[in-house]
Coordinates of C-alpha atoms (C1' of nucleotides) in Angstrom, one line a residue:
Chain A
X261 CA -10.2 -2.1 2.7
X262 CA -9.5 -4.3 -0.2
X263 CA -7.3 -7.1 -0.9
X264 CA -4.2 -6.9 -2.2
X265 CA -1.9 -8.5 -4.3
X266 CA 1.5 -8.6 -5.6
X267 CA 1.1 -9.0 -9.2
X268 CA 4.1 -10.7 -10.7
X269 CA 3.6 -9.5 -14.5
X270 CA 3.7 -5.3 -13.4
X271 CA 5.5 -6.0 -10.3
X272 CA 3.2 -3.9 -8.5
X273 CA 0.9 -4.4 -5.2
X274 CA -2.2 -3.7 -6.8
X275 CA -6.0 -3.7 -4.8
X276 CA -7.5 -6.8 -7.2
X277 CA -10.0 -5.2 -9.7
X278 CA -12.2 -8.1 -11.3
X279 CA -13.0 -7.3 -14.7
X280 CA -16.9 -8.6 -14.0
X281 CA -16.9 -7.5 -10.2
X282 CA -18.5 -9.3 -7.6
X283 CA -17.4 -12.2 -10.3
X284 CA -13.9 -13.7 -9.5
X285 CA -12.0 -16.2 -11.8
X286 CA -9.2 -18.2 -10.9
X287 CA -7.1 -20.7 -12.3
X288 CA -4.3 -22.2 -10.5
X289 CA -1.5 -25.0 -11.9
X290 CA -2.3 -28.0 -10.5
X291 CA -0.3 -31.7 -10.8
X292 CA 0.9 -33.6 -13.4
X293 CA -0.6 -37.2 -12.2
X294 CA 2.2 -39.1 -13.0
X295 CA 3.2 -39.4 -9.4
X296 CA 1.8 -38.4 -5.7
X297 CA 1.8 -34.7 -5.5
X298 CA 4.5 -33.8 -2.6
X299 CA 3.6 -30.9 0.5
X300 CA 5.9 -28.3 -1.6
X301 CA 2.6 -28.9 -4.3
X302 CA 0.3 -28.8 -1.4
X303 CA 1.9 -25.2 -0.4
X304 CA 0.9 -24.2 -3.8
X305 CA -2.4 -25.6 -4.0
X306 CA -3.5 -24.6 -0.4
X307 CA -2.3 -20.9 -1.2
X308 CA -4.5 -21.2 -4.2
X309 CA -7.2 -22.1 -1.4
X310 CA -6.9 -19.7 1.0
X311 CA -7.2 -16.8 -2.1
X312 CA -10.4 -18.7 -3.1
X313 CA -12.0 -18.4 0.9
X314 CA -10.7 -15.2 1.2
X315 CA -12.7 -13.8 -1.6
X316 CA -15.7 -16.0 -0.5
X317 CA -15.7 -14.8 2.9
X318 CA -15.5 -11.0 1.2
X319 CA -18.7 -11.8 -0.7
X320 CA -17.2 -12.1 -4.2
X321 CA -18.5 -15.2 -6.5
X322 CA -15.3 -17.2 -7.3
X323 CA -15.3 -19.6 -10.2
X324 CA -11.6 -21.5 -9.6
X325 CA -10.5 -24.2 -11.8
X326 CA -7.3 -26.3 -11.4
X327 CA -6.1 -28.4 -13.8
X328 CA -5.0 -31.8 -13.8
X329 CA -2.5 -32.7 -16.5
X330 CA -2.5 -35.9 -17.6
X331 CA -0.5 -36.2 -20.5
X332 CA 3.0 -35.0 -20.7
X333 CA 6.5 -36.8 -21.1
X334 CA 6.6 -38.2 -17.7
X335 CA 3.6 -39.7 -17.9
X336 CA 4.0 -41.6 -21.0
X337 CA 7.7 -42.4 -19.8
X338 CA 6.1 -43.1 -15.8
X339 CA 3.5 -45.7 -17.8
X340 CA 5.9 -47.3 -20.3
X341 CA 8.4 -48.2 -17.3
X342 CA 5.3 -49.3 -14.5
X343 CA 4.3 -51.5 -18.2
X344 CA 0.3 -49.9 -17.6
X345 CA -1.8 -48.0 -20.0
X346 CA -1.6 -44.1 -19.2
X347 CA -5.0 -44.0 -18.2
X348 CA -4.4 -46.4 -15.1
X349 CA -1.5 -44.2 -14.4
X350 CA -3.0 -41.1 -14.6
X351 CA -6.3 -42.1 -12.6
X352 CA -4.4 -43.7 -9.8
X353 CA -2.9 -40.4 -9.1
X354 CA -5.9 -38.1 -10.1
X355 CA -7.5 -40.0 -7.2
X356 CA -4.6 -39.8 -4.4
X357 CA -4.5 -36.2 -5.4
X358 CA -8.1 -35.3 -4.3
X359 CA -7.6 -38.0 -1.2
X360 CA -4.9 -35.7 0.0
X361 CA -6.5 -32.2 -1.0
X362 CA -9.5 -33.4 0.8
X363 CA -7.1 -34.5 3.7
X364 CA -5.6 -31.5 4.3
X365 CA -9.2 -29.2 4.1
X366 CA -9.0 -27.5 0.5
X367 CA -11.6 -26.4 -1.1
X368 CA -13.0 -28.2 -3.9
X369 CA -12.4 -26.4 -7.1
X370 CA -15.4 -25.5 -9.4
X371 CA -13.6 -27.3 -12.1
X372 CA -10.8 -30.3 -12.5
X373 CA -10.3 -29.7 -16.4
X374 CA -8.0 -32.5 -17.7
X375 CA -5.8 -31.9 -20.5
X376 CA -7.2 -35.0 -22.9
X377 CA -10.6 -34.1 -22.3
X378 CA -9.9 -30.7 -23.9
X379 CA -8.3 -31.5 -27.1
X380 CA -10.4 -30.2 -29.3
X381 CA -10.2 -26.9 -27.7
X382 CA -6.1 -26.9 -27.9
X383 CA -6.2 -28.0 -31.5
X384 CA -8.5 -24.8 -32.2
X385 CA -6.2 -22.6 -30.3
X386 CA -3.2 -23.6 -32.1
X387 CA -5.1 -23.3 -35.3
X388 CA -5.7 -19.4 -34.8
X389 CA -1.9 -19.3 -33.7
X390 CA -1.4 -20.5 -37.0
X391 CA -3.7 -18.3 -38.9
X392 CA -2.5 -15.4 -37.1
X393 CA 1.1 -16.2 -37.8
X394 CA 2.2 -17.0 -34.4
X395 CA 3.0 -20.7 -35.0
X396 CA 4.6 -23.1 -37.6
X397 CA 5.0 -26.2 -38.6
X398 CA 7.9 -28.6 -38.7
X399 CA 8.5 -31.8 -41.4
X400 CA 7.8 -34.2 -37.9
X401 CA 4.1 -32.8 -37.7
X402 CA 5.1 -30.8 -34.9
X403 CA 3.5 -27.1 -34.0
X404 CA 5.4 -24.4 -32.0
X405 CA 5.2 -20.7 -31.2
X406 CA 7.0 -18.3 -32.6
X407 CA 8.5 -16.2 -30.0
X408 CA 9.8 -14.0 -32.8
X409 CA 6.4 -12.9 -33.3
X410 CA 5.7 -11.9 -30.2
X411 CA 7.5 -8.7 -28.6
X412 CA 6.1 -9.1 -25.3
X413 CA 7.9 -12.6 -24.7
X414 CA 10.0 -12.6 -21.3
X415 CA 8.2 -10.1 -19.8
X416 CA 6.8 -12.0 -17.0
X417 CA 9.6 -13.7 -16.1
X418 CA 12.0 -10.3 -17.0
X419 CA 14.3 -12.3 -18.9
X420 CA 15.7 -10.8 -21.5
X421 CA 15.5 -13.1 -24.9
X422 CA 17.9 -12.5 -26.5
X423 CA 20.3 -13.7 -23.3
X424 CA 18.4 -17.1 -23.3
X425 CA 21.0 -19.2 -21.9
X426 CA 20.8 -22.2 -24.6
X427 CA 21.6 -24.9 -22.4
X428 CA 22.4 -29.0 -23.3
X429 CA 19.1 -29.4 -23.6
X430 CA 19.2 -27.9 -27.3
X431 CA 21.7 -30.3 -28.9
X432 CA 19.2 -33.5 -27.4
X433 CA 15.8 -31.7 -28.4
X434 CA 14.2 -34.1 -30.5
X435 CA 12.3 -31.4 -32.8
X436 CA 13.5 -29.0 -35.4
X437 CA 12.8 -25.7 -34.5
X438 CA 13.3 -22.2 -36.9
X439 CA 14.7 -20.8 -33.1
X440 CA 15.9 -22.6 -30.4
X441 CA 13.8 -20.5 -27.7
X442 CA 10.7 -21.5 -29.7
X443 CA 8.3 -23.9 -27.6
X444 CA 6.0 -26.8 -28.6
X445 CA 2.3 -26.3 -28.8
X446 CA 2.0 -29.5 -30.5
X447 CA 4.2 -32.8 -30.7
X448 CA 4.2 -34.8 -33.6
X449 CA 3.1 -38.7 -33.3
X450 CA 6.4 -40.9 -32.5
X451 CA 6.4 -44.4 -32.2
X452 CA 5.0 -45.7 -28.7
X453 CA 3.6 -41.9 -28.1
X454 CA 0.1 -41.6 -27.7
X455 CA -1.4 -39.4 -30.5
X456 CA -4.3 -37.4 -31.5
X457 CA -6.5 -37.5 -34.7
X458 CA -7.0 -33.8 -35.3
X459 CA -7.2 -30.8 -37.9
X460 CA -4.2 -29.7 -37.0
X461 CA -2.6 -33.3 -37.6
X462 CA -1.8 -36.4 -35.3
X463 CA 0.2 -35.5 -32.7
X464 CA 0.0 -34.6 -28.9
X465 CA -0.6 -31.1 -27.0
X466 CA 2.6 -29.3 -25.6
X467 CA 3.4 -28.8 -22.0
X468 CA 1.7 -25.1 -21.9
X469 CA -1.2 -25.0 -24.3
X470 CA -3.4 -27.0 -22.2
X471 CA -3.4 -24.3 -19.9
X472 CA -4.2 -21.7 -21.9
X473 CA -7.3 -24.1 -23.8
X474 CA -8.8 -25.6 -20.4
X475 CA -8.8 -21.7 -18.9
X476 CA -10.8 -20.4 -21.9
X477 CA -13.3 -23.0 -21.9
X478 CA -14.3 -22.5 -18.6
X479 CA -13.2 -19.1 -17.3
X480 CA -13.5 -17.2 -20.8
X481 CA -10.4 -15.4 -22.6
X482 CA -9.8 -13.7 -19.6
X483 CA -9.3 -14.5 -16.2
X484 CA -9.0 -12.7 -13.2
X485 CA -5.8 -14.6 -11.3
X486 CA -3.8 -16.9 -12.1
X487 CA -2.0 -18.6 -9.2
X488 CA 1.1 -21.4 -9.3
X489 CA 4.4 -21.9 -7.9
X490 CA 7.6 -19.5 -8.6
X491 CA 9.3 -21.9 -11.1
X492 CA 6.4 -22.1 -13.0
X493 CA 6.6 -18.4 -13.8
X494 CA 9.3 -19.4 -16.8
X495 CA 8.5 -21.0 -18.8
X496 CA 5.4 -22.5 -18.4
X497 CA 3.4 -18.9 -17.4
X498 CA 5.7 -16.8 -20.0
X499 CA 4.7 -18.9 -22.5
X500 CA 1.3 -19.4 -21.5
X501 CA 1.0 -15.6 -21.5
X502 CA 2.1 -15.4 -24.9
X503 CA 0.7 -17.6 -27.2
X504 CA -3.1 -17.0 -25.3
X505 CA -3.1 -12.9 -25.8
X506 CA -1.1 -13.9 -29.4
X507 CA -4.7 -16.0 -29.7
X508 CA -7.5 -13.7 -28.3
X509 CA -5.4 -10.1 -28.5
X510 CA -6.8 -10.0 -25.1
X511 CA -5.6 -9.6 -22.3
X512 CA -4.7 -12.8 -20.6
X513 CA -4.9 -12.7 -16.6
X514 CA -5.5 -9.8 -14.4
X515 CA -3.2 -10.7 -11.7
X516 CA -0.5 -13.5 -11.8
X517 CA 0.7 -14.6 -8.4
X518 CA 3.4 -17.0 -7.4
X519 CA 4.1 -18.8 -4.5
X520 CA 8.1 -19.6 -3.0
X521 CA 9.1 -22.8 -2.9
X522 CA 8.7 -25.5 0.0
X523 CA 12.4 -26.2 1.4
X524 CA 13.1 -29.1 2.9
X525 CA 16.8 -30.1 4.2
X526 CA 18.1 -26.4 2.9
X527 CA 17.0 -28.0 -1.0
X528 CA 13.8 -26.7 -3.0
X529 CA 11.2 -30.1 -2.1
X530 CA 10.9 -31.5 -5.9
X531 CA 10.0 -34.7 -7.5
X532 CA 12.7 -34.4 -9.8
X533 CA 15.4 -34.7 -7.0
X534 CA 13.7 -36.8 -4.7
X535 CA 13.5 -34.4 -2.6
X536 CA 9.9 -34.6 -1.4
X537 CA 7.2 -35.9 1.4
X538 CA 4.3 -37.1 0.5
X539 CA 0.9 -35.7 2.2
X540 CA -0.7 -39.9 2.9
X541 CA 2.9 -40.6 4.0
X542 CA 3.2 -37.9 6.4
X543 CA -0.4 -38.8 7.4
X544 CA -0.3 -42.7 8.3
X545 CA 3.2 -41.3 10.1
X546 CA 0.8 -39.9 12.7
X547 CA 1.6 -36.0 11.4
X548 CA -2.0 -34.3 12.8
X549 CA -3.7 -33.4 9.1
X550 CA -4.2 -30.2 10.4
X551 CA -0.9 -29.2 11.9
X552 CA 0.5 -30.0 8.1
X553 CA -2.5 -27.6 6.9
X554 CA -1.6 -25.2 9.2
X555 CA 1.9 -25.4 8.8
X556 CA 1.7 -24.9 5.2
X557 CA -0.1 -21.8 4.8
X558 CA 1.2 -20.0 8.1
X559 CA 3.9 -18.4 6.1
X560 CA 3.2 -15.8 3.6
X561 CA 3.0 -17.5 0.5
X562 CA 6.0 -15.4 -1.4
X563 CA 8.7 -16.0 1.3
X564 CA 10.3 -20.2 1.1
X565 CA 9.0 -21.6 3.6
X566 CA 11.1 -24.8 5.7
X567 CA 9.1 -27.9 5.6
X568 CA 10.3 -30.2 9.3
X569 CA 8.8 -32.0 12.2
X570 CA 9.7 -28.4 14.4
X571 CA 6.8 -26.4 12.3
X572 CA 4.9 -29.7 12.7
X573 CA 5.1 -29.7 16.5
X574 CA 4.5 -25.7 16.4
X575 CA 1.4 -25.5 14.3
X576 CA -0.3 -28.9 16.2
X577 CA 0.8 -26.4 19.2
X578 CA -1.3 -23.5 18.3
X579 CA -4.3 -26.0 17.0
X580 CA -4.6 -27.5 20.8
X581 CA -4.2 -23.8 21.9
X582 CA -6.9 -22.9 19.7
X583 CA -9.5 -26.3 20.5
X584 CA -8.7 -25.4 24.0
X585 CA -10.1 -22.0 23.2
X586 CA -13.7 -23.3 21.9
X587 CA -14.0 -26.3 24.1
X588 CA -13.8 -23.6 26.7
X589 CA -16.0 -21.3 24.9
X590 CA -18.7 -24.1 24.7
X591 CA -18.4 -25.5 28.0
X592 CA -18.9 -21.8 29.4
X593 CA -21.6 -21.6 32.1
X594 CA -21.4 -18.5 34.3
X595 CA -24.8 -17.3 33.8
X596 CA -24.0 -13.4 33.8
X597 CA -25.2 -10.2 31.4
X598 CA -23.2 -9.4 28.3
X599 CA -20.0 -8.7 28.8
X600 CA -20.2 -4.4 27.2
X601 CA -16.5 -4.9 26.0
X602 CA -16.6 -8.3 24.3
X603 CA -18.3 -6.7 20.4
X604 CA -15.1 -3.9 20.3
X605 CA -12.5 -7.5 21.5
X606 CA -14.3 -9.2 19.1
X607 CA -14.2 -6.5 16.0
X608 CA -10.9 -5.8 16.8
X609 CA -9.8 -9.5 16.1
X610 CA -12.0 -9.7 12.8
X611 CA -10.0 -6.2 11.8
X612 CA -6.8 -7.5 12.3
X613 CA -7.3 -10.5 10.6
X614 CA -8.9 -9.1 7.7
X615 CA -6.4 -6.3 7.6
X616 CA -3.3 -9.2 7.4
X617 CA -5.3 -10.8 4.5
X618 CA -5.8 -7.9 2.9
X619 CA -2.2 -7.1 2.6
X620 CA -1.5 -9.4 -0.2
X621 CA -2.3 -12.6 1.7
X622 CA -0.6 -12.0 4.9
X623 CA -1.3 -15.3 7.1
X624 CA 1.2 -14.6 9.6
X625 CA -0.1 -11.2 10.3
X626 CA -3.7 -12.3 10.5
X627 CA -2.9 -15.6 12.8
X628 CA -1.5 -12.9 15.3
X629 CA -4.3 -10.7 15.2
X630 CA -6.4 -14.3 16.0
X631 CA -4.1 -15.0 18.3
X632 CA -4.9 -11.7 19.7
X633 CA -7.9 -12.3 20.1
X634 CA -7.5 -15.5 22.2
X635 CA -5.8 -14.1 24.9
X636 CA -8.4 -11.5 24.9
X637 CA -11.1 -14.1 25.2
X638 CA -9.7 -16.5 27.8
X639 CA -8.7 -13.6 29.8
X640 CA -12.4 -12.7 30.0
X641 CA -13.2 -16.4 30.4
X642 CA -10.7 -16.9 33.6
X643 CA -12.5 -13.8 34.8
X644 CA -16.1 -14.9 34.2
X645 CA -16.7 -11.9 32.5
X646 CA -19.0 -13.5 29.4
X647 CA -22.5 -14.1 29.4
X648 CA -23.3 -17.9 27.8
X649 CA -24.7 -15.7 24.5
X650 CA -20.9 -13.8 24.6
X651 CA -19.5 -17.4 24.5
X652 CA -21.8 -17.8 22.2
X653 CA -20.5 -15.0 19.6
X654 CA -17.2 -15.8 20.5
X655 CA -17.9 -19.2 18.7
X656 CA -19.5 -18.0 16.1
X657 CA -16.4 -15.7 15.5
X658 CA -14.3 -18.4 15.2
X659 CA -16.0 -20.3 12.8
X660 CA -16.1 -17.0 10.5
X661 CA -12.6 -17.2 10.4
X662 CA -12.0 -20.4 9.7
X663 CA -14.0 -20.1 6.8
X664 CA -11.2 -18.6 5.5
X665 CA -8.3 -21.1 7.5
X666 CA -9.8 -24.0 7.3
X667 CA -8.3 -25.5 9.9
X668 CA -11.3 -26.8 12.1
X669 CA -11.4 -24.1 14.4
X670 CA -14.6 -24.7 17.0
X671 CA -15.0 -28.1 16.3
X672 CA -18.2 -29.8 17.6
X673 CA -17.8 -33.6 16.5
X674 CA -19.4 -36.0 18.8
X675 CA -17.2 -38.9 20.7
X676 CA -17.4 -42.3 19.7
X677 CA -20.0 -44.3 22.0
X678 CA -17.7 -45.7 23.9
X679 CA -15.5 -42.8 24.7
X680 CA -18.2 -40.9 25.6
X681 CA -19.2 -43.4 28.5
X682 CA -15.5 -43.2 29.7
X683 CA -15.7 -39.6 29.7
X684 CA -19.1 -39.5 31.7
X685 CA -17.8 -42.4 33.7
X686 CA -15.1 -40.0 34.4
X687 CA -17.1 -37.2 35.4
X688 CA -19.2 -39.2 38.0
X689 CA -15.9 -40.9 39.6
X690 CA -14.6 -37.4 40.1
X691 CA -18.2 -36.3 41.7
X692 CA -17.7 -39.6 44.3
X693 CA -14.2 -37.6 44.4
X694 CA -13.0 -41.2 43.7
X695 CA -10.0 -39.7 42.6
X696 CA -7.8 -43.2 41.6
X697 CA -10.6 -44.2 39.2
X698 CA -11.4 -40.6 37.4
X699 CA -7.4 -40.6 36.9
X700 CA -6.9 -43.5 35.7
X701 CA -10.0 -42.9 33.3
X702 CA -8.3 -39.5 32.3
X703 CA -4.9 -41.2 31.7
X704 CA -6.9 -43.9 29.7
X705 CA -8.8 -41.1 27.5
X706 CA -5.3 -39.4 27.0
X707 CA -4.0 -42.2 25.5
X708 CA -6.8 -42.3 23.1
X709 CA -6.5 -38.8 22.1
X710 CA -8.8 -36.9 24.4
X711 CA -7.5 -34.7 26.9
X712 CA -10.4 -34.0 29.8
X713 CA -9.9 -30.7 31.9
X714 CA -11.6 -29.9 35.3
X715 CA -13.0 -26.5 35.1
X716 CA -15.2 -24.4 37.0
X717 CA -17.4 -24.9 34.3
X718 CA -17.1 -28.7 35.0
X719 CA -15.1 -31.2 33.1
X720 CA -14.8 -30.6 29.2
X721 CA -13.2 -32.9 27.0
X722 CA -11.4 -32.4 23.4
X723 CA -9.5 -33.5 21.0
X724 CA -5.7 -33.6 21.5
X725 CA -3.6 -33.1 18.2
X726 CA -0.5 -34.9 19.3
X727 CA 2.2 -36.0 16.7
X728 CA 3.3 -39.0 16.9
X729 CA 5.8 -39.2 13.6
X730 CA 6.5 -36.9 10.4
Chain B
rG1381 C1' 27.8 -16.2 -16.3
rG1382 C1' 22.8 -13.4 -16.2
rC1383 C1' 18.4 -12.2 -13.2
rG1384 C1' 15.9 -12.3 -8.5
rA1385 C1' 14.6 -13.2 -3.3
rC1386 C1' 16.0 -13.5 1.6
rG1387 C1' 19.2 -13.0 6.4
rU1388 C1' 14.7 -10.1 12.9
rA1389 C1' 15.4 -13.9 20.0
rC1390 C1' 16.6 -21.1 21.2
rC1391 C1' 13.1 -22.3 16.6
rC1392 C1' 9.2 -20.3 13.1
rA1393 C1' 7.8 -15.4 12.0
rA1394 C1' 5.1 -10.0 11.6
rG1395 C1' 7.0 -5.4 11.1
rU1396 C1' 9.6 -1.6 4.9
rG1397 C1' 11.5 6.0 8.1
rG1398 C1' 9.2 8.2 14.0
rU1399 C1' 7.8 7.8 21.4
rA1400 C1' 7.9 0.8 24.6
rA1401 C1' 10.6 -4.5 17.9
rA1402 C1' 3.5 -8.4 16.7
rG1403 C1' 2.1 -13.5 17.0
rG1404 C1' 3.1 -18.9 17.5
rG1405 C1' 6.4 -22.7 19.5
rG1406 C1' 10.0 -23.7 23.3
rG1407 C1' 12.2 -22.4 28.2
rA1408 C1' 12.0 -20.2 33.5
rG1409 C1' 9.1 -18.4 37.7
rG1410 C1' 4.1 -17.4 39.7
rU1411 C1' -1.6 -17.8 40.3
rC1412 C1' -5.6 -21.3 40.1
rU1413 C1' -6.4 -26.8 40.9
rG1414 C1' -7.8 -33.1 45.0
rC1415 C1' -3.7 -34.0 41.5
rA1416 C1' -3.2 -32.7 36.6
rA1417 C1' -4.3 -30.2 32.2
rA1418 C1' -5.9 -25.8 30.3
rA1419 C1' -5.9 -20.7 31.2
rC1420 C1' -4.0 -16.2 33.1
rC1421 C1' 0.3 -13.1 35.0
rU1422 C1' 5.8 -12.1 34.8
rC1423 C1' 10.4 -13.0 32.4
rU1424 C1' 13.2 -14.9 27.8
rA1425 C1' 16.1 -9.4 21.0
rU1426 C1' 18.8 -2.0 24.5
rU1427 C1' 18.3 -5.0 19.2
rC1428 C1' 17.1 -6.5 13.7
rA1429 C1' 23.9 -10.9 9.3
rG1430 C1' 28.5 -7.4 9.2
rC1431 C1' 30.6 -2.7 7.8
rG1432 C1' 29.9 2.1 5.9
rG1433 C1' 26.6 6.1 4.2
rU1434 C1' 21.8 9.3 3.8
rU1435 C1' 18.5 11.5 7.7
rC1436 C1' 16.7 15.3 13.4
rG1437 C1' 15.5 10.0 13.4
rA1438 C1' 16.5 3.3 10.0
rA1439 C1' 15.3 -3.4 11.3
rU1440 C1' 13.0 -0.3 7.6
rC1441 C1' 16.4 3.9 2.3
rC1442 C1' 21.6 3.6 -0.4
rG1443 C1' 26.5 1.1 -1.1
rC1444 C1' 29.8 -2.8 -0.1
rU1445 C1' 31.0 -7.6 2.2
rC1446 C1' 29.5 -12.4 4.0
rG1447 C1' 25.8 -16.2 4.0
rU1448 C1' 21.3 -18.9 2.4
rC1449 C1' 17.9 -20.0 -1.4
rG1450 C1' 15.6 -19.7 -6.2
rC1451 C1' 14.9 -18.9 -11.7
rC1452 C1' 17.6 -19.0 -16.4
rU1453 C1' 16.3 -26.7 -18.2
rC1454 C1' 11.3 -31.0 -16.4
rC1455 C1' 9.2 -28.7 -11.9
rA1456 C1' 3.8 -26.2 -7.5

RNA sequence: GGCGACGUACCCAAGUGGUAAAGGGGGAGGUCUGCAAAACCUCUAUUCAGCGGUUCGAAUCCGCUCGUCGCCUCCA
């Protein structure tokens, strides 16, 4: 089996075909810093992350780049009204960014490009747009693409062009333009704007081109997928799309994929409404980090998904189900032969979840094949059926998997000192069968997040993933 | 106004033509246990928004109605 996808440009379910196979390329729309990015990002980004461990855990070399934009209007507006230079702005939120990606387990990407670092790259793809009559000048010094010129323009999105609504926003739009529908590539310097010194004249890059430049320089003219969220998909990919094959008369991206939105109180979760939590919010709130990971990618990543404390509470659910699992597994003691069944239980569960991932990212099918799987293996443990080397494989299952989850599954952290002497403290006042003292030590350890289980494997301890807020 | 997605149990959700409608959460009962927790077992949708149609057969295909959401404008 191969993976996958539902390519948004051909609208077709396609198995993914690198074009330098086991090589895989990805670039995925990352935040504007002008602000914290919200969970409804996150979903995006973590998406992005669970594509990237897939393909990992299938053996193929990913190169994934995400970029950071770091100049736009917001920014310079978000920098003029906080009265600080747009560097501090933009590094302040560069830096909460990773904080929270790191917070919520995604994968480093090969690359952060940032738009000002790659201006000299823009500036010489706007300069063969020019050449190659895609582009034009204005009297402010301003660039833009000439959709005009290129036939193939509303294709992703399947709008048709000439039905462009022409909103409002025309009558206020600051630049002259031969066509309404035509988009900046660059912005002329204005007063209090930050500008460039370049070939192409002073000025500033345009919302889109950055994206096509930064995915060049480091993933070549084209790449294999390119992820973001729905409403990026016009205009920001459509345009993207354009004015990069317009530049290379290459193809562009292999497969386009596009998440659904984040809801949250029955309204898309957006900066530009408000309408948003914030990941370090949510955190010092006492949301488990890993409930909110787990609760953002359980949902296949083109239906909406509902952000609330109720998916919160499920998902830090199925994460104590799941540590309860592997502090089982490792506590395991029956000392017994291999259990002749377990390798089919265990393949089975690998299959599943492979097969839901291979069907265009399918979380919620592969969680229940998992899920499958963990009824299979504590029914074997309540029945003493594994040898120690089952428990063993069991573990080492699990941690394949989580490869591509990433949600911490078979966890082996050690307890801080003095937890650890409560918990052996514990253990001994149960062997006096002092009963009083070992539950007042287990109520004590509860309260501090450990939850300590008397077994017929002895007492095991692990970590509880309560929430406490959100 | 144009384009599109979705509507499955108390909640989330898989399933896109074929004998019992996954999985998670929650709830009820039981087993085990010093007590508990965890785990396991049983139960919790004769039914897939509504209506009509196609078919030997539909949650799955078609049409209409109702509802929710999104894109068309900054946006993950």
């Amino acid at each position: 089996m191969t993976l996958r996808l539902l390519d948004t440009l051909s609208g077709e379910v396609r198995p993914l075909e690198p074009f330098n196979p086991p090589d895989v390329t990805i670039y995925s729309c990352g935040p504007t810093v002008y602000g914290p990015a919200h969970v409804g990002n996150f979903r995006s980004f973590l998406f992005a992350d669970i594509l990237v461990r897939y393909l990992r855990y299938r053996g193929y070399r990913v190169r994934w780049a995400m970029n950071i934009t770091d100049i736009d209007d917001k920014i310079i507006k978000g920098a003029a009204a906080a009265g600080q230079p747009i560097e501090g702005l933009t590094e302040r939120w560069t830096r909460q960014f990773l904080i929270d990606a790191a917070a919520l387990r995604m994968t480093t990407p090969d690359v952060l490009p940032r738009a000002t670092a790659h201006i000299p790259q823009i500036v010489e793809l706007i300069e063969r747009l020019l050449e190659r009559g895609h582009a034009y000048r204005t009297p402010d010094g301003s660039i833009f693409f000439r959709i005009s010129s290129w036939p193939a323009y509303g294709r992703l999105a399947r709008l048709d062009v000439a039905g462009l609504r022409v909103g409002e926003r025309v009558e206020s739009d600051e630049y002259e333009k031969d066509d309404v529908r035509d988009f900046a590539l660059w912005k002329g310097p204005k007063p209090g704007e930050p500008a460039w010194q370049t070939s192409i004249g002073p000025g500033r890059p345009g919302w889109h081109i950055e994206c096509s430049a930064m995915s060049m320089a480091h993933l070549g003219p084209s790449l294999d997928i390119h992820t973001g969220g729905v409403d990026l998909v016009f205009p920001h990919h459509e345009d993207e799309l354009a004015q990069s094959e317009a530049a290379t008369g290459q193809p562009f991206v292999g497969t386009w994929l596009h998440c659904a939105h984040l809801q949250m109180g029955g309204a898309k979760m957006a900066k530009s409404t408000g309408n948003v939590a914030r990941v370090a919010e949510l955190l010092d709130a006492g949301v488990p980090a890993r409930a909110l990971r787990l609760a953002l990618i359980s949902v296949h990543y083109r239906a909406s998904l509902s952000y609330g404390e109720d998916s919160i509470r499920a998902a830090a659910a199925a994460i104590d189900r799941l540590d309860a699992l592997s502090a089982a597994l490792r506590a395991y003691g029956e000392d017994r032969p291999d259990d002749p069944t377990l390798l089919d239980a265990l393949a089975r569960t690998r299959e599943g979840f492979e097969a839901g991932l291979d069907d265009d990212l399918n979380v919620s099918a592969a969680l229940a094949a998992l899920f499958d799987g963990v009824r299979e293996l504590n029914r074997r443990i309540d029945a003493r059926a594994l040898s120690r080397a089952d428990a063993g494989r069991a573990l080492a299952l699990l941690a394949d998997i989580d490869t591509v989850l990433g949600i911490g599954l078979a966890p082996s952290d050690a307890l801080d000192p003095d937890l650890a002497a409560m918990v052996e403290a514990r253990a001994a006042a149960r062997a006096a069968r002092d009963w009083a003292e070992s539950d007042r030590l287990r109520d004590t350890l509860a309260e501090r997040g450990i939850a300590i289980e008397d077994t017929r494997d002895g007492q095991r301890w692990r970590r509880l993933s309560e929430v406490t807020g959100g």
